Coordinates of C-alpha atoms in Angstrom, one line a residue:
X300 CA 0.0 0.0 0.0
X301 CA 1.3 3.4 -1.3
X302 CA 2.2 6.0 1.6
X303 CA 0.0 9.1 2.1
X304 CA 1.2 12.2 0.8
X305 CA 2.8 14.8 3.4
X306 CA 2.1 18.3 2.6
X307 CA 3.8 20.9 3.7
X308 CA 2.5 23.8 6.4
X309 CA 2.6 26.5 3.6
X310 CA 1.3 23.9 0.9
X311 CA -1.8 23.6 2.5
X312 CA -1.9 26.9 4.1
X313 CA -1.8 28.1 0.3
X314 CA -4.7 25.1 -0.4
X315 CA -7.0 26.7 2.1
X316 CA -6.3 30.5 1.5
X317 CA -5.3 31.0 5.8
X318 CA -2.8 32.6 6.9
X319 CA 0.1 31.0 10.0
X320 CA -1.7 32.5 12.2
X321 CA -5.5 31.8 11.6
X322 CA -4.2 28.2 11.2
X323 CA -3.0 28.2 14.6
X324 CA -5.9 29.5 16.2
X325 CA -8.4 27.2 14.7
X326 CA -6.0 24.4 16.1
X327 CA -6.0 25.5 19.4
X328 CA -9.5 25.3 19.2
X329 CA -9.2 21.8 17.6
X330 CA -10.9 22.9 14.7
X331 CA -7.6 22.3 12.2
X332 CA -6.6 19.1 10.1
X333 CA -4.2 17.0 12.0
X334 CA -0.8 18.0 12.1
X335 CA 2.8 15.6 12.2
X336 CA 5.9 16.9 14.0
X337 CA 9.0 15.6 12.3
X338 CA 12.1 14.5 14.6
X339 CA 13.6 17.6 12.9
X340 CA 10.7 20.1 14.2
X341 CA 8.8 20.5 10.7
X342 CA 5.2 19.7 10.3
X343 CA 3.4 18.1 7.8
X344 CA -0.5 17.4 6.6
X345 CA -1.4 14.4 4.9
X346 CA -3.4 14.2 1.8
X347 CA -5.9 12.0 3.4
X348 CA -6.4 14.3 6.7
X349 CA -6.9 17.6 4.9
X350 CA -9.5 16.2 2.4
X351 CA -11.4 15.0 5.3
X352 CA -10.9 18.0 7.4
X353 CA -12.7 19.6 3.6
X354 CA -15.3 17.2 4.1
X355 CA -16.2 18.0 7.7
X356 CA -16.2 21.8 6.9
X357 CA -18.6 21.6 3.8
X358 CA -21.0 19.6 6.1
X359 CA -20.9 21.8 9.0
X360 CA -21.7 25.2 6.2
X361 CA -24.6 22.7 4.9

């Protein structure tokens, strides 16, 4: 089975039109897509996670 794809903070920062910031505050309200600290302090997104954080959002505006 293939491994997800790992997006970058800005990747999907750019994906979503957010800024740093805004991103952070809907995370401290647990409101963000999942986020995976590298052993080298970087963060990445997968593919999978973001599409369904998408998914929750568009059912929560229906």
């Amino acid at each position: 089975m293939a491994r997800p794809k790992m997006l970058k903070l800005p990747e999907v920062l750019d994906e979503i039109g957010m800024s740093r910031a805004a991103f952070y505050r809907m995370r401290a309200r647990g409101q963000a897509p999942r986020l995976r600290k590298l052993p080298n302090g970087q963060v990445r997104v997968s593919r999978a996670d973001l599409d369904t954080w998408w998914d929750r959002c568009e059912q929560s505006a229906a």
